[in-house]
Coordinates of N, CA and C in Angstrom, one line a residue:
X406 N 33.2 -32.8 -8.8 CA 33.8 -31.5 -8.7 C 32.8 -30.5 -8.3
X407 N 31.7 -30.4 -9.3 CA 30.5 -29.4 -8.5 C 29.5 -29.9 -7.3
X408 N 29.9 -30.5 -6.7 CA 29.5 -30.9 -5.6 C 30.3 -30.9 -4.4
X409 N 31.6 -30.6 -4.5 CA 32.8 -30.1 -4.4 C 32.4 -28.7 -3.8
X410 N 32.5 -27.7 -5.2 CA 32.3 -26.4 -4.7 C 31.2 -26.6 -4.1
X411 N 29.8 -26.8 -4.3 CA 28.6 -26.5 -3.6 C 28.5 -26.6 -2.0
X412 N 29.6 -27.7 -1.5 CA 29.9 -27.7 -0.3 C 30.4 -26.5 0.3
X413 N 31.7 -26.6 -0.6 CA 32.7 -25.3 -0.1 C 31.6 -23.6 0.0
X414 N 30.9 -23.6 -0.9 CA 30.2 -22.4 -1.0 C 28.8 -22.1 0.3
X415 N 28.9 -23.5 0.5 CA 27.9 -23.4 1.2 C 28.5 -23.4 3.1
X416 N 29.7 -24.1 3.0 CA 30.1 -23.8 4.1 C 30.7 -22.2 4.7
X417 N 30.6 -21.7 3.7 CA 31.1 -20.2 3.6 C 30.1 -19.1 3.9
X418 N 29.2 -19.8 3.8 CA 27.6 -19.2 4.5 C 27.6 -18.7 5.8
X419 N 27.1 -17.6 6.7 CA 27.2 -17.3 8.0 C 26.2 -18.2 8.2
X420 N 26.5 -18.5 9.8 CA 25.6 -19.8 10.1 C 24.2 -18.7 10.7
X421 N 23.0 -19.4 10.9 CA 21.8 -17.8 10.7 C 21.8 -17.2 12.0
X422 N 22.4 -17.5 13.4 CA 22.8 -17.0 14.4 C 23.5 -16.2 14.1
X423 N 24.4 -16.1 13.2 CA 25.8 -14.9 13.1 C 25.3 -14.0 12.2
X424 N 24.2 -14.2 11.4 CA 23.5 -13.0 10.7 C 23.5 -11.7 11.0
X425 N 22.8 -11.3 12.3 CA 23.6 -10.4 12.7 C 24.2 -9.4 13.2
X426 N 25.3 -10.0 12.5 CA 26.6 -9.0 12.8 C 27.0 -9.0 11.7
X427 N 26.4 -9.2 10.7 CA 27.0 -9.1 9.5 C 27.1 -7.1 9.2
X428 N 27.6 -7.1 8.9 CA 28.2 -5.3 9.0 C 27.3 -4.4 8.2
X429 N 27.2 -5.2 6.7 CA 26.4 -4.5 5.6 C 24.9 -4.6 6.3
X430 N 24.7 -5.3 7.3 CA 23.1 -5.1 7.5 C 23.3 -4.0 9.3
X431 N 24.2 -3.2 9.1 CA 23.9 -2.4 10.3 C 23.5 -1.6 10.5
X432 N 21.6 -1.3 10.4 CA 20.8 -0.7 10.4 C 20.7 0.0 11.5
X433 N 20.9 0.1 13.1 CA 20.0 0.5 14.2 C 20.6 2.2 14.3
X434 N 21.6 2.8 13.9 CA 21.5 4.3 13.6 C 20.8 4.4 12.6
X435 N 20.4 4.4 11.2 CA 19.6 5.3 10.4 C 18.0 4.3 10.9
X436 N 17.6 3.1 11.4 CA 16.2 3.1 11.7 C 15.6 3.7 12.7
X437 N 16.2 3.8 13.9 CA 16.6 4.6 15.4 C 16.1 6.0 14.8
X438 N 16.9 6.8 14.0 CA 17.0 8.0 13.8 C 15.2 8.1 13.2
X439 N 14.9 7.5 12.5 CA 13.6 7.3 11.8 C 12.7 6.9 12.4
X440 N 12.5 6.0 13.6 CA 11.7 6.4 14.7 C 11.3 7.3 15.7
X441 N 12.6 7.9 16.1 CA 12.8 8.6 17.1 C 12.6 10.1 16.1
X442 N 12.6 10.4 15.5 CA 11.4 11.4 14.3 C 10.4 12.1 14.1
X443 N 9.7 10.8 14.0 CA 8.3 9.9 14.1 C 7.5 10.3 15.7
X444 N 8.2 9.8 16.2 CA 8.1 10.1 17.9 C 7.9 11.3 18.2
X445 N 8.8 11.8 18.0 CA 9.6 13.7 18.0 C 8.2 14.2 17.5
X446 N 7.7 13.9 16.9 CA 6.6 14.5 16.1 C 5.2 14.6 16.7
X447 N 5.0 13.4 17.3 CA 3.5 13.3 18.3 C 3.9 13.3 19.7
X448 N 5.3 14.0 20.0 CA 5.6 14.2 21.5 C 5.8 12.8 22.1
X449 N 6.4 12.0 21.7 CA 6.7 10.5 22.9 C 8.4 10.3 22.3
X450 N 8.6 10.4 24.1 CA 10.1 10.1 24.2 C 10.6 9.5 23.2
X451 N 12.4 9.2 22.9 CA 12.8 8.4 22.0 C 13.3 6.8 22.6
X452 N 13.5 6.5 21.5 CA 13.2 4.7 21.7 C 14.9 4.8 22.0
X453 N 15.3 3.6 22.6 CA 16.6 3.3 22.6 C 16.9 1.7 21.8
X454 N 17.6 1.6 21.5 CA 18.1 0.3 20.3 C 18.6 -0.7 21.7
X455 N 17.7 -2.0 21.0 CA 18.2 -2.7 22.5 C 19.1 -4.3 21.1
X456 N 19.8 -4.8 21.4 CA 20.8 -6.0 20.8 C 20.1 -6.9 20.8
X457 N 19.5 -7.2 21.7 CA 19.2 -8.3 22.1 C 17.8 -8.7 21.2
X458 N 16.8 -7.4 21.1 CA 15.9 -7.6 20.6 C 16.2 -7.7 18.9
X459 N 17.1 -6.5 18.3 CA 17.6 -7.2 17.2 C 18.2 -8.6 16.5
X460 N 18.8 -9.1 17.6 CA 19.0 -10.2 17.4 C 18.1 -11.3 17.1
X461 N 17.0 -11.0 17.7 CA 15.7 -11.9 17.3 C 15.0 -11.8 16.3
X462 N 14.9 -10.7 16.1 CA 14.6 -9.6 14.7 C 15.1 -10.2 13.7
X463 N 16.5 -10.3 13.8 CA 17.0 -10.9 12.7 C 17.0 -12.1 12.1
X464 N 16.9 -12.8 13.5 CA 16.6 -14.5 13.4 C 15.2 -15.0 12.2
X465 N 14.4 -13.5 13.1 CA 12.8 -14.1 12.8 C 13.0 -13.5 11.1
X466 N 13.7 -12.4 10.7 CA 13.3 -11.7 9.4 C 14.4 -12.9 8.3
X467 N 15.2 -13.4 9.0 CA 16.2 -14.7 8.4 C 15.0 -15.8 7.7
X468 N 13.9 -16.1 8.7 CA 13.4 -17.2 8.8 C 12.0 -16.6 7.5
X469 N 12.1 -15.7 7.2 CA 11.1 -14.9 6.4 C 11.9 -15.0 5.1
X470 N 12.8 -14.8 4.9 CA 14.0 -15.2 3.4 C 13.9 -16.1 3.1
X471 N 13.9 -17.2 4.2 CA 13.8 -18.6 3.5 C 12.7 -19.2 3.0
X472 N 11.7 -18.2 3.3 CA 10.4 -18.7 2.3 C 9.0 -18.9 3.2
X473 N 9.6 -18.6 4.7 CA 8.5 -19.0 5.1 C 7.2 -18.2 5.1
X474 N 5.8 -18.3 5.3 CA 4.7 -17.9 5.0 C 5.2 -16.1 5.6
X475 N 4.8 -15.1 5.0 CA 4.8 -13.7 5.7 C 4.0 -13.7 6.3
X476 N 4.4 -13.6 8.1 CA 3.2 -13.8 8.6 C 4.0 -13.4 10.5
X477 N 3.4 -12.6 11.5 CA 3.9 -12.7 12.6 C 4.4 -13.5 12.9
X478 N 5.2 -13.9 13.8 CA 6.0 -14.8 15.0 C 4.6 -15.3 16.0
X479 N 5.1 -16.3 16.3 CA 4.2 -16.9 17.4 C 4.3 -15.7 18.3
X480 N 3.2 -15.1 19.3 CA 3.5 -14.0 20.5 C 3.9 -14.9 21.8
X481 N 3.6 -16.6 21.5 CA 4.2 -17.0 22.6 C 6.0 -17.2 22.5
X482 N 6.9 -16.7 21.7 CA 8.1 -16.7 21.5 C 8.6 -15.4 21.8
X483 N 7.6 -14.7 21.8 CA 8.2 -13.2 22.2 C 7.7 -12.3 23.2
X484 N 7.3 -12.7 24.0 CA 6.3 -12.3 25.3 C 7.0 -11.0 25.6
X485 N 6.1 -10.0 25.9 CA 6.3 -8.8 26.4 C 6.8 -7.7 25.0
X486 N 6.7 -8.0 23.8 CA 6.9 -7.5 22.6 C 5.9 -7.4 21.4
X487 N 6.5 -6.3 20.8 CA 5.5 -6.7 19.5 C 6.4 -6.2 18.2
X488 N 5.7 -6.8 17.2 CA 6.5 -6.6 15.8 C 6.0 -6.3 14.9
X489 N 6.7 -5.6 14.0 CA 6.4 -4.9 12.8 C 7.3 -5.7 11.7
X490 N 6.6 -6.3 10.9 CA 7.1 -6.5 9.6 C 6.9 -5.8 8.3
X491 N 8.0 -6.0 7.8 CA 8.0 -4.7 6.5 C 9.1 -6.4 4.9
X492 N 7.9 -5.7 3.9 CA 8.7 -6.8 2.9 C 9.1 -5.9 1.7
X493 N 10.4 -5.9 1.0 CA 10.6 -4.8 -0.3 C 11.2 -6.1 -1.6
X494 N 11.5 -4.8 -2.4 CA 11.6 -5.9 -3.6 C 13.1 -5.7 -3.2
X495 N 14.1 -6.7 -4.0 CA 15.1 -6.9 -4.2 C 16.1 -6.1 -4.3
X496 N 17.1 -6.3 -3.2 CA 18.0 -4.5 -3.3 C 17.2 -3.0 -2.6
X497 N 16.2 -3.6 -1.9 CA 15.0 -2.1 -1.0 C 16.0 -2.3 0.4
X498 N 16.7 -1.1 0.7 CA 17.2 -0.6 1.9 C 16.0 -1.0 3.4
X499 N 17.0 -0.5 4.4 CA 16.2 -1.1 5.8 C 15.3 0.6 5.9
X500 N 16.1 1.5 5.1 CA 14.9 3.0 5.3 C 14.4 2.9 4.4
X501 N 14.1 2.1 2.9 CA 12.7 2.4 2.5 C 11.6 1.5 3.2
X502 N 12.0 -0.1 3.8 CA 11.4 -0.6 4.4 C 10.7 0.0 5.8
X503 N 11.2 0.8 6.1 CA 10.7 1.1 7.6 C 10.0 2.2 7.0
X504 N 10.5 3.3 6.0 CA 8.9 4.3 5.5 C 7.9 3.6 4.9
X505 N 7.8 1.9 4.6 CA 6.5 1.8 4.4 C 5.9 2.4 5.3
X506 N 6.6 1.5 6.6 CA 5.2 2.4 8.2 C 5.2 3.8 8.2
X507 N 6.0 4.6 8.1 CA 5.8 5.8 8.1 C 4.8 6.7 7.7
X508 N 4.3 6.1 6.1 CA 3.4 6.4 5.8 C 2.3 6.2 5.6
X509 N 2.3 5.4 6.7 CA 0.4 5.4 7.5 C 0.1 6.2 8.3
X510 N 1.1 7.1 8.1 CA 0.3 8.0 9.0 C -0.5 9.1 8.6
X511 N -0.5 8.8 7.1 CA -1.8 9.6 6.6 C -2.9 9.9 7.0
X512 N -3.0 7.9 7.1 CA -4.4 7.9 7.5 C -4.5 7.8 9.3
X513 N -3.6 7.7 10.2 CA -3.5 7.9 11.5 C -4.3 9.2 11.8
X514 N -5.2 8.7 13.0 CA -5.7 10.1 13.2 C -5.9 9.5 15.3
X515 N -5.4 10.2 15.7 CA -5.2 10.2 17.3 C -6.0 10.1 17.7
X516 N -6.7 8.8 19.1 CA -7.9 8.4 19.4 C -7.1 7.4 20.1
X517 N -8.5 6.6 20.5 CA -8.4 5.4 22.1 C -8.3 4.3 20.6
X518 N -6.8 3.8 20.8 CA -6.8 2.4 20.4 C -7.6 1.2 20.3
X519 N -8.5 0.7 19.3 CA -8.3 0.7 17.6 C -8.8 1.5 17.2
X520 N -9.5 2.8 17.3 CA -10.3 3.5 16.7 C -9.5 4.7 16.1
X521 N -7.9 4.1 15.3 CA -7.4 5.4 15.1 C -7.3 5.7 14.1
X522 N -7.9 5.0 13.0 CA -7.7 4.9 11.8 C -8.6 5.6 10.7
X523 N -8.3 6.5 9.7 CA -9.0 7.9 9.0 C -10.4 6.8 8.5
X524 N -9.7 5.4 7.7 CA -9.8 4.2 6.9 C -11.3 3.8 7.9
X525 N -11.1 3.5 9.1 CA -12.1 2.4 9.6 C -11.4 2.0 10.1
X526 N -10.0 1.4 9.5 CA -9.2 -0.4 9.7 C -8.0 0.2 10.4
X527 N -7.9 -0.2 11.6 CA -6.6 -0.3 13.1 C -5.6 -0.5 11.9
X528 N -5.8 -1.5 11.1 CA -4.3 -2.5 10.3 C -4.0 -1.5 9.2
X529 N -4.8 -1.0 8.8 CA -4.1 0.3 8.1 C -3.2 1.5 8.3
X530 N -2.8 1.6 10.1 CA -1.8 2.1 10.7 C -1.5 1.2 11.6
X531 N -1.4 0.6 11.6 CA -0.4 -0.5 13.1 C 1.0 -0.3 12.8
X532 N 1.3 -0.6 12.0 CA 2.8 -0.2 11.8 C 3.3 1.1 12.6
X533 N 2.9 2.1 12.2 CA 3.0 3.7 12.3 C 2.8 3.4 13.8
X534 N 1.6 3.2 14.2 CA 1.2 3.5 16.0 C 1.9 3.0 16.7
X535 N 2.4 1.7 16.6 CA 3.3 0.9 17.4 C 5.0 1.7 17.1
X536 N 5.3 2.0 16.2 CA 6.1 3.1 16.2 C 6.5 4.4 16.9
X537 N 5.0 5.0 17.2 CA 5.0 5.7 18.0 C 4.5 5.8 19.3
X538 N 4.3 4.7 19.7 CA 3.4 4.1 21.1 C 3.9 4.6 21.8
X539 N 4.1 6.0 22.6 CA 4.4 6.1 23.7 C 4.6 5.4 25.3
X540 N 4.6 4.4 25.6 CA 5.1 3.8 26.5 C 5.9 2.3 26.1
X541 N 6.6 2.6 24.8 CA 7.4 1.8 24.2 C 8.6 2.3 24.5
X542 N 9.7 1.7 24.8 CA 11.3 2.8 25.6 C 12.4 1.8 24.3
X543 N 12.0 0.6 24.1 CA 13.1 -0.2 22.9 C 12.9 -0.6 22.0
X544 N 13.7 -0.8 21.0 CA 13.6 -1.6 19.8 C 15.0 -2.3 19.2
X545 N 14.8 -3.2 18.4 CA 15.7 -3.5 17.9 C 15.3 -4.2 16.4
X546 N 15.9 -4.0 15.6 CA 15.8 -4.8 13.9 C 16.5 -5.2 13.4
X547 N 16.2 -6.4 12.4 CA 17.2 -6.8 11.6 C 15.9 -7.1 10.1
X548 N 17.6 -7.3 9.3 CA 16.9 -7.6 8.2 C 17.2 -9.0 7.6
X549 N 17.3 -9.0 6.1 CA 17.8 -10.4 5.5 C 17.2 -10.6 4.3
X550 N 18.1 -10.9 3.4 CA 17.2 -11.1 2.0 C 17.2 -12.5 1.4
X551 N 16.2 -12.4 0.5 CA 16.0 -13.8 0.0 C 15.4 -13.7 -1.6
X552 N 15.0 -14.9 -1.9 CA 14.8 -15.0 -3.2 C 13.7 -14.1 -3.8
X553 N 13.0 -13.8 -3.0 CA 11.4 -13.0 -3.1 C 11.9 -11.5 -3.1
X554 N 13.0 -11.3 -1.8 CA 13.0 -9.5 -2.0 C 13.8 -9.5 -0.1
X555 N 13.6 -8.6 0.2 CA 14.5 -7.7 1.6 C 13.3 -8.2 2.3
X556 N 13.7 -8.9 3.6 CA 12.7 -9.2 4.8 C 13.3 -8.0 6.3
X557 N 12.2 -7.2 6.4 CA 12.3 -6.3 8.1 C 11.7 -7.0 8.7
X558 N 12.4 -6.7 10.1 CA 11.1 -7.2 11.3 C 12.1 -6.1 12.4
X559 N 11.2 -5.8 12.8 CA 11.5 -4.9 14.2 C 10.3 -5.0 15.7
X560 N 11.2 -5.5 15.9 CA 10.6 -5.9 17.7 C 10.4 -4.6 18.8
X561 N 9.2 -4.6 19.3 CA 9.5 -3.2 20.7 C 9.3 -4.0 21.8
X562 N 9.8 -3.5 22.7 CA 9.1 -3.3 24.2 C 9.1 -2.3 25.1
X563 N 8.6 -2.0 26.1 CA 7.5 -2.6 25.9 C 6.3 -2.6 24.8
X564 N 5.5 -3.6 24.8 CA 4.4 -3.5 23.7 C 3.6 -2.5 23.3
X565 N 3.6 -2.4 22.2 CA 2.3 -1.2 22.2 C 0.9 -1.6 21.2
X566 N 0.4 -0.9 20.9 CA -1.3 -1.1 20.0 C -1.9 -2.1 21.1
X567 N -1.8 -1.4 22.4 CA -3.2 -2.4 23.5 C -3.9 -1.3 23.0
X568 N -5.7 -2.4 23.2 CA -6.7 -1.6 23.0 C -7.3 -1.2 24.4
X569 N -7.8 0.2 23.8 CA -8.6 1.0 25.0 C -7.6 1.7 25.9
X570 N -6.0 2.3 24.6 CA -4.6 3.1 25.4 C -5.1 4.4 24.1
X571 N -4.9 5.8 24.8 CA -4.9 7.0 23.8 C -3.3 6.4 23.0
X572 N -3.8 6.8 21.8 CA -2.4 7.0 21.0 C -2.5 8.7 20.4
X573 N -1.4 9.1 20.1 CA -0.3 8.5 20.7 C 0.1 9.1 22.1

């Protein structure tokens, strides 16, 4: 019998392609609004929410619930992109996740890419700059949770944080 339900419950699962669309994770107006902000603030156009790249977003921050190492995507799976990962604890919204980046911009201080950082360390604002990379025009995110806590990932293109580009 409990092997039974375990099937039934498990068949009841979205399959990780339909992820999503799942409703409760429809983030791209309040993250959109939070970049485009951000942007608004060091003068670079606003981003527009692309589906497509969400969708991968979602796939890859899916594949981050299930346990795998926290760690970028191969760049050969996502050519012409780049990504921001964000990890929270259990029940952390897709806007506290996305003001982790936000608040590197403490130490962000405007210069020729890597040298933008108050710190010394580029990785101490990567988040933030790729956020506001001016010749970035899309984005898209998803989320997904798992046993650990809330997985982000949000994808741009075009790419930003090349070195030896003024930011922002």
């Amino acid at each position: 019998m409990s092997s039974l339900l375990l099937s039934l419950a498990l068949a009841s699962l979205p399959a990780l392609s339909d992820l999503h669309a799942a409703p409760e994770r429809d983030i791209a107006g309040p993250v959109l609004t939070v970049h485009n902000s951000e942007r608004a603030r060091v003068g670079a156009p606003p981003l527009q929410w692309d589906p497509e790249l969400a969708a991968a977003a979602t796939v890859y921050a899916q594949v981050l619930a299930s346990g795998a190492p926290f760690q970028h995507s191969p760049r050969a799976g996502r050519s012409g992109q780049r990504e921001n990962l964000s990890r929270g604890l259990p029940g952390a919204s897709a806007l506290q996740m996305v003001g982790y980046w936000t608040v590197e911009k403490r130490d962000f201080e405007p210069g020729v890419f890597p040298n933008v950082s108050r710190t010394g360390n580029w990785a101490d604002v990567a988040h933030y700059t790729q956020m506001i990379w001016k010749t970035t025009t899309r984005v898209g995110c998803g989320v997904a949770s798992g046993q650990t806590g809330e997985f982000m990932v949000c994808r741009y293109s075009p790419p930003g944080n090349a070195d030896g580009r003024l930011v922002p």
